[in-house]
Coordinates of C-alpha atoms and ligand atoms in Angstrom, one line a residue:
M20 CA 12.0 -3.2 -31.4
L21 CA 14.0 -5.9 -33.3
K22 CA 17.2 -4.0 -32.1
T23 CA 15.9 -4.4 -28.5
F24 CA 15.6 -8.1 -28.9
R25 CA 19.1 -8.4 -30.1
G26 CA 20.3 -6.4 -27.1
V27 CA 18.5 -8.7 -24.7
Q28 CA 19.7 -11.7 -26.5
K29 CA 23.4 -10.9 -26.1
F30 CA 23.1 -11.8 -22.4
M31 CA 21.3 -15.0 -22.8
I32 CA 22.8 -18.7 -23.4
T33 CA 19.5 -20.5 -22.9
L34 CA 16.9 -22.7 -24.7
E35 CA 15.5 -21.3 -27.9
A36 CA 11.9 -21.4 -26.6
E37 CA 12.9 -19.3 -23.5
I38 CA 14.7 -16.9 -25.8
Q39 CA 11.5 -16.4 -27.7
H40 CA 9.5 -16.0 -24.6
E41 CA 11.8 -13.4 -23.2
Q42 CA 12.0 -11.5 -26.4
L43 CA 8.3 -11.3 -26.7
F44 CA 7.8 -10.3 -23.1
E45 CA 10.6 -8.2 -22.0
G46 CA 11.1 -6.9 -25.5
S47 CA 7.5 -5.6 -25.4
L48 CA 8.1 -3.9 -22.0
A49 CA 11.3 -2.3 -23.6
A50 CA 9.3 -1.0 -26.6
L51 CA 6.7 0.6 -24.4
E52 CA 9.3 3.1 -22.9
N53 CA 11.2 3.2 -26.2
A54 CA 14.1 1.5 -24.3
Q55 CA 16.9 -0.9 -25.3
F56 CA 16.5 -3.1 -22.2
A57 CA 13.7 -4.2 -19.9
F58 CA 13.7 -6.6 -17.1
S59 CA 10.6 -8.0 -15.5
W60 CA 10.0 -8.8 -11.7
A61 CA 7.6 -10.5 -9.5
S62 CA 6.1 -7.0 -8.4
G63 CA 6.8 -3.3 -8.5
L64 CA 8.5 -3.6 -5.1
A65 CA 10.7 -6.4 -6.4
A66 CA 11.8 -4.1 -9.2
T67 CA 12.4 -1.2 -6.8
Q68 CA 14.5 -3.7 -4.6
A69 CA 16.6 -4.6 -7.6
V70 CA 17.6 -0.9 -8.3
I71 CA 18.6 -0.5 -4.6
Q72 CA 20.7 -3.8 -5.0
L73 CA 22.7 -1.9 -7.6
L74 CA 24.1 0.3 -4.8
E75 CA 27.1 -0.3 -2.5
P76 CA 26.7 0.1 1.2
G77 CA 27.4 3.6 2.3
S78 CA 25.5 5.1 -0.6
H79 CA 23.2 8.0 -0.1
V80 CA 19.8 8.1 -2.0
L81 CA 17.4 11.0 -2.4
V82 CA 13.8 9.9 -2.4
S83 CA 10.4 11.6 -3.2
E84 CA 8.9 12.1 0.3
D85 CA 5.4 12.0 -1.1
G86 CA 5.5 8.6 -2.9
Y87 CA 4.0 5.2 -2.8
G88 CA 3.9 4.0 0.8
G89 CA 5.5 0.6 0.2
T90 CA 8.6 2.2 -1.4
G91 CA 9.1 4.2 1.7
R92 CA 8.7 1.1 3.9
L93 CA 11.1 -0.8 1.8
F94 CA 13.8 1.9 2.0
R95 CA 13.3 2.9 5.8
Q96 CA 12.5 -0.5 7.3
L97 CA 14.7 -2.8 5.2
F98 CA 17.5 -1.3 3.1
S99 CA 18.6 1.2 5.8
R100 CA 19.7 -1.7 7.7
Y101 CA 22.4 -2.3 5.1
Q102 CA 24.0 1.1 5.4
I103 CA 22.1 2.7 2.5
H104 CA 21.1 6.3 3.6
F105 CA 17.9 7.5 2.4
E106 CA 16.9 11.1 2.6
F107 CA 13.3 12.0 1.8
L108 CA 12.6 15.3 0.2
D109 CA 9.9 17.5 -1.5
F110 CA 10.8 16.9 -5.2
R111 CA 8.7 20.0 -6.3
D112 CA 11.9 22.1 -5.3
T113 CA 14.5 21.1 -7.9
Q114 CA 17.0 23.5 -6.3
E115 CA 16.6 21.8 -3.0
I116 CA 17.2 18.5 -4.5
V117 CA 20.3 19.7 -6.4
E118 CA 21.8 21.1 -3.2
R119 CA 21.5 17.8 -1.3
I120 CA 23.4 15.8 -3.9
T121 CA 26.9 14.9 -2.4
A122 CA 29.8 12.6 -3.5
K123 CA 28.0 9.7 -1.9
T124 CA 24.7 10.3 -3.6
K125 CA 24.4 7.4 -6.1
L126 CA 20.8 7.4 -6.8
I127 CA 17.7 9.8 -7.1
W128 CA 14.5 8.0 -6.7
L129 CA 11.8 10.0 -8.3
E130 CA 8.1 9.6 -8.4
S131 CA 6.0 12.0 -10.6
P132 CA 3.1 12.4 -10.3
T133 CA 3.3 11.3 -6.7
N134 CA 1.0 9.0 -4.7
P135 CA -1.3 10.3 -3.4
L136 CA -0.9 14.1 -3.7
L137 CA -0.1 14.1 -7.5
R138 CA 2.9 16.4 -7.2
I139 CA 5.1 16.9 -10.2
A140 CA 8.9 16.7 -10.2
D141 CA 10.9 18.2 -12.9
I142 CA 12.5 15.0 -14.5
A143 CA 14.6 16.7 -17.1
A144 CA 16.1 19.1 -14.7
I145 CA 16.7 16.8 -11.9
S146 CA 18.2 14.0 -14.1
K147 CA 20.5 16.4 -15.9
K148 CA 22.0 17.7 -12.7
A149 CA 22.2 14.3 -11.0
K150 CA 24.1 13.0 -14.0
S151 CA 26.5 15.8 -13.9
L152 CA 27.3 15.0 -10.2
G153 CA 27.6 11.3 -10.7
A154 CA 24.2 10.0 -9.6
I155 CA 21.7 8.1 -11.5
T156 CA 18.0 8.9 -11.7
A157 CA 15.3 6.2 -11.4
V158 CA 11.8 7.2 -12.1
D159 CA 8.7 5.3 -10.8
N160 CA 6.4 5.9 -13.8
T161 CA 3.5 3.8 -12.6
F162 CA 1.0 6.6 -12.3
A163 CA 1.6 8.3 -15.7
S164 CA 2.1 4.9 -17.6
P165 CA 4.4 5.0 -20.6
I166 CA 1.6 6.3 -22.8
F167 CA 1.7 9.7 -21.2
Q168 CA 5.3 10.0 -19.8
Q169 CA 8.6 8.7 -21.0
P170 CA 11.3 9.5 -18.5
L171 CA 14.2 8.1 -20.4
S172 CA 13.6 10.6 -23.2
L173 CA 13.7 13.3 -20.5
G174 CA 17.2 12.1 -19.3
A175 CA 16.4 9.6 -16.5
D176 CA 18.5 6.5 -16.4
I177 CA 15.9 3.8 -15.3
V178 CA 12.2 3.7 -15.5
M179 CA 10.1 1.6 -13.1
H180 CA 6.7 0.3 -13.4
S181 CA 4.4 -1.6 -11.0
T182 CA 2.9 -3.6 -14.0
T183 CA 0.2 -4.5 -11.4
K184 CA -1.4 -1.2 -12.2
Y185 CA -2.0 0.4 -15.7
I186 CA 0.2 -1.9 -17.7
G187 CA -1.6 -5.0 -16.3
G188 CA -4.9 -2.9 -16.2
H189 CA -7.4 -5.6 -15.0
S190 CA -6.5 -6.0 -11.3
D191 CA -5.7 -9.5 -12.0
L192 CA -1.9 -9.8 -11.8
I193 CA 1.1 -8.5 -9.9
G194 CA 4.4 -7.6 -11.6
G195 CA 7.1 -5.0 -12.0
A196 CA 9.3 -3.8 -14.7
L197 CA 12.6 -1.8 -15.2
M198 CA 13.3 -0.1 -18.5
L199 CA 16.7 1.3 -19.5
N200 CA 19.3 2.1 -22.2
N201 CA 22.5 1.9 -20.2
S202 CA 24.2 -1.4 -21.0
E203 CA 26.4 -1.5 -17.9
L204 CA 23.4 -1.1 -15.6
A205 CA 21.5 -3.5 -17.8
E206 CA 24.2 -6.2 -17.2
K207 CA 24.1 -5.6 -13.5
L208 CA 20.1 -5.9 -13.4
R209 CA 20.2 -9.0 -15.5
F210 CA 22.6 -10.6 -12.9
I211 CA 20.3 -9.5 -10.1
Q212 CA 17.3 -10.9 -11.8
F213 CA 19.2 -14.2 -12.6
A214 CA 20.8 -14.5 -9.0
A215 CA 17.8 -13.4 -6.8
G216 CA 15.0 -15.1 -8.9
S217 CA 12.3 -12.5 -8.3
I218 CA 10.5 -13.0 -11.6
N219 CA 7.0 -13.1 -13.0
S220 CA 5.4 -16.4 -13.5
P221 CA 4.8 -17.5 -17.2
F222 CA 1.1 -17.1 -16.6
E223 CA 1.6 -13.5 -15.4
A224 CA 4.1 -12.8 -18.2
F225 CA 1.2 -14.0 -20.6
L226 CA -1.4 -11.7 -18.8
I227 CA 0.9 -8.7 -19.2
L228 CA 1.4 -9.3 -22.9
R229 CA -2.3 -9.5 -23.5
S230 CA -2.8 -6.3 -21.5
I231 CA -0.1 -4.4 -23.3
K232 CA -2.2 -4.7 -26.5
T233 CA -4.9 -2.6 -25.2
L234 CA -2.8 0.0 -23.0
A235 CA -2.9 3.0 -25.4
I236 CA -6.8 2.7 -25.7
R237 CA -7.2 2.2 -22.1
M238 CA -5.2 5.1 -21.0
K239 CA -7.0 7.4 -23.4
K240 CA -10.3 6.5 -21.7
H241 CA -8.9 6.6 -18.2
Q242 CA -7.7 10.2 -18.9
Q243 CA -10.9 11.3 -20.5
N244 CA -12.9 10.0 -17.7
A245 CA -10.6 11.4 -15.0
L246 CA -10.8 15.0 -16.6
A247 CA -14.6 14.7 -16.6
V248 CA -14.8 13.5 -13.0
A249 CA -12.2 16.0 -11.8
S250 CA -13.9 19.0 -13.4
A251 CA -17.3 17.7 -12.0
L252 CA -15.8 17.3 -8.4
Q253 CA -14.4 20.8 -8.6
S254 CA -17.9 22.3 -9.1
M255 CA -19.4 20.4 -6.0
P256 CA -19.5 22.3 -2.9
Q257 CA -18.8 19.1 -0.9
F258 CA -15.3 19.1 -2.2
Q259 CA -12.6 21.5 -0.7
E260 CA -9.9 20.7 -3.1
V261 CA -9.4 18.7 -6.2
L262 CA -5.9 17.5 -7.2
Y263 CA -5.4 16.4 -10.8
P264 CA -2.4 17.4 -12.9
G265 CA -4.7 17.9 -15.9
L266 CA -6.7 20.7 -14.2
S267 CA -5.5 24.3 -15.0
S268 CA -6.0 24.8 -11.2
H269 CA -3.3 22.3 -10.4
P270 CA -0.3 24.5 -9.1
Q271 CA 2.1 22.6 -11.4
H272 CA -0.2 22.2 -14.4
S273 CA 2.3 23.8 -16.7
L274 CA 5.3 21.5 -15.7
A275 CA 2.9 18.5 -16.1
K276 CA 2.0 19.7 -19.6
K277 CA 5.7 20.2 -20.5
Q278 CA 6.9 16.7 -19.5
M279 CA 3.6 14.6 -19.9
S280 CA 1.5 14.1 -23.0
G281 CA -1.5 13.2 -20.9
F282 CA -2.5 13.2 -17.2
S283 CA -3.6 9.7 -16.5
G284 CA -6.5 8.5 -14.4
I285 CA -5.7 9.2 -10.7
I286 CA -7.5 12.0 -9.0
S287 CA -7.0 13.0 -5.2
A288 CA -9.7 15.2 -3.4
R289 CA -10.5 16.6 0.0
L290 CA -14.0 16.4 1.3
N291 CA -15.5 19.1 3.4
G292 CA -16.2 17.0 6.3
D293 CA -14.8 14.8 9.2
L294 CA -13.8 11.3 9.1
N295 CA -17.4 9.9 9.7
Y296 CA -18.6 11.9 6.7
V297 CA -15.7 10.7 4.6
M298 CA -16.3 7.0 5.7
S299 CA -20.0 7.3 4.9
F300 CA -19.2 8.7 1.4
L301 CA -16.9 5.9 0.9
T302 CA -19.3 3.2 1.8
K303 CA -22.1 4.7 -0.2
L304 CA -20.2 4.6 -3.5
K305 CA -21.6 1.9 -5.8
I306 CA -19.5 1.8 -8.9
F307 CA -16.3 3.0 -7.2
T308 CA -15.0 0.1 -5.1
L309 CA -13.2 0.7 -1.9
A310 CA -9.8 -0.9 -2.5
E311 CA -5.9 0.0 -2.3
S312 CA -4.9 -0.8 -5.9
L313 CA -5.3 1.4 -8.9
G314 CA -4.9 1.5 -12.7
G315 CA -7.5 -1.2 -13.5
V316 CA -10.4 -0.9 -15.9
E317 CA -12.8 -0.7 -12.9
S318 CA -13.0 2.5 -10.8
L319 CA -11.6 2.2 -7.3
V320 CA -11.5 4.7 -4.4
N321 CA -9.0 4.6 -1.6
H322 CA -8.6 6.3 1.8
P323 CA -4.8 6.9 2.0
Q324 CA -4.7 7.8 5.7
T325 CA -6.1 4.4 6.8
M326 CA -5.3 2.4 3.8
T327 CA -2.4 2.8 1.4
H328 CA -0.4 5.4 3.5
A329 CA -1.2 3.7 7.0
S330 CA 2.4 2.7 7.2
V331 CA 3.6 6.3 6.8
S332 CA 4.3 8.0 10.3
E333 CA 1.6 10.3 11.4
D334 CA 4.1 13.1 11.5
L335 CA 5.0 12.7 7.9
R336 CA 1.3 12.3 6.8
L337 CA 0.5 15.5 8.4
K338 CA 3.4 17.3 6.9
L339 CA 2.5 16.0 3.5
G340 CA -1.1 16.7 3.8
I341 CA -2.4 13.2 3.9
T342 CA -5.3 14.3 6.0
S343 CA -8.6 12.3 7.1
N344 CA -10.5 14.0 4.5
L345 CA -8.3 13.0 1.6
I346 CA -9.5 10.5 -0.9
R347 CA -7.9 9.1 -4.0
L348 CA -9.9 7.8 -7.0
S349 CA -8.5 5.6 -9.6
V350 CA -11.0 6.3 -12.4
G351 CA -11.7 3.3 -14.7
I352 CA -13.0 3.1 -18.2
E353 CA -16.8 3.1 -17.4
D354 CA -19.2 5.7 -18.7
S355 CA -18.1 9.0 -17.2
S356 CA -21.6 10.2 -16.5
D357 CA -22.3 7.0 -14.5
L358 CA -19.2 7.8 -12.5
I359 CA -20.2 11.2 -11.8
S360 CA -23.7 10.2 -10.8
D361 CA -22.2 7.7 -8.4
V362 CA -20.2 10.5 -6.6
Q363 CA -23.2 12.7 -6.5
Q364 CA -25.5 10.0 -4.8
A365 CA -22.7 9.1 -2.3
L366 CA -22.6 12.8 -1.2
L367 CA -26.3 13.0 -0.2
F368 CA -27.2 12.5 3.4
D369 CA -29.8 9.7 4.1
Ligands
PLP17 C1 1.6 -0.1 -6.5 C2 2.8 0.7 -6.7 C3 4.1 0.3 -6.4 C4 4.4 -1.1 -5.9 O1 4.0 -2.1 -6.9 P1 3.6 -3.6 -6.5 O2 3.4 -4.1 -7.8 O3 2.2 -3.5 -5.8 O4 4.6 -4.2 -5.7 C5 5.1 1.1 -6.6 N1 5.0 2.4 -7.0 C6 3.6 2.9 -7.2 C7 3.5 4.4 -7.7 C8 2.5 2.0 -7.1 O5 1.3 2.6 -7.4

């Protein structure tokens, strides 16, 4: 960690008090991913925006098609106007990704596990191939958290986090972070951060530092609870399908086990029923709160079709399988038997 601080310090000619603040905050973020450099941003989307600002007009970018809805919106509706060409693909198929890399491909934007379908991409295989063909790989590691997945050690160039989620952990702040080891890219990102000014407020930096202290223990409990809830849902006839990378029934469970040391706290599931049934289930839940966010200590439930992924076109939603009966749970750190009972009571008809 001390080494990290020296690395960051090299770029800074500023007041000593500010140096100490940046050392503590961005140094702690870097340490989470075992990285040499970290840069904090006003939000996860601001962090993503900074990565795209590394590119020249004319660049081609490959993107996970099943990913955070806001990332797709940022790429399709904003950056495509600046002659950056985004191609959205199914990242479960490594071969397909590799074949799509051309001389113009400068960036691979990878999410794993994805939101909301919890698909897994082979980070090591894709990063290695991309590197050999001259493209950098950035991984949105928000869902896994640095506790369960370390993309830099798998060969990725940049790790992105929405610190709003697990790293913050209490649904009371908005922030983003980029972690990396490449000093050339770090210098460019430091300039973007300095020139564009999209940074955390001091109070949010303080909150994130507070949160980092409990990250490891929170993640352990999130994962324990998620495994208990996912197993319980699987045995309930009202659920058609349960998607959780930690279940042996997950089609990519072995790849998940290979590159992750745990499976985090997000579960998606399909109910056996129409939209009315799903809506009644969602409103009957008492411990799971209906909300878009995730990664906090309190359990949340989300309906991707009408909430987080409403900005995704209907065609793409259908292609991906974001159907009206799909729900996404962000399992908190409550007692797992309370969470399972809550689901059971919400499934009962009045
Ligand atoms: C929330 C989220 C983001 C965006 O982060 P904000 O902090 O809300 O801007 C990006 N990726 C994933 C996977 C997310 O869950």
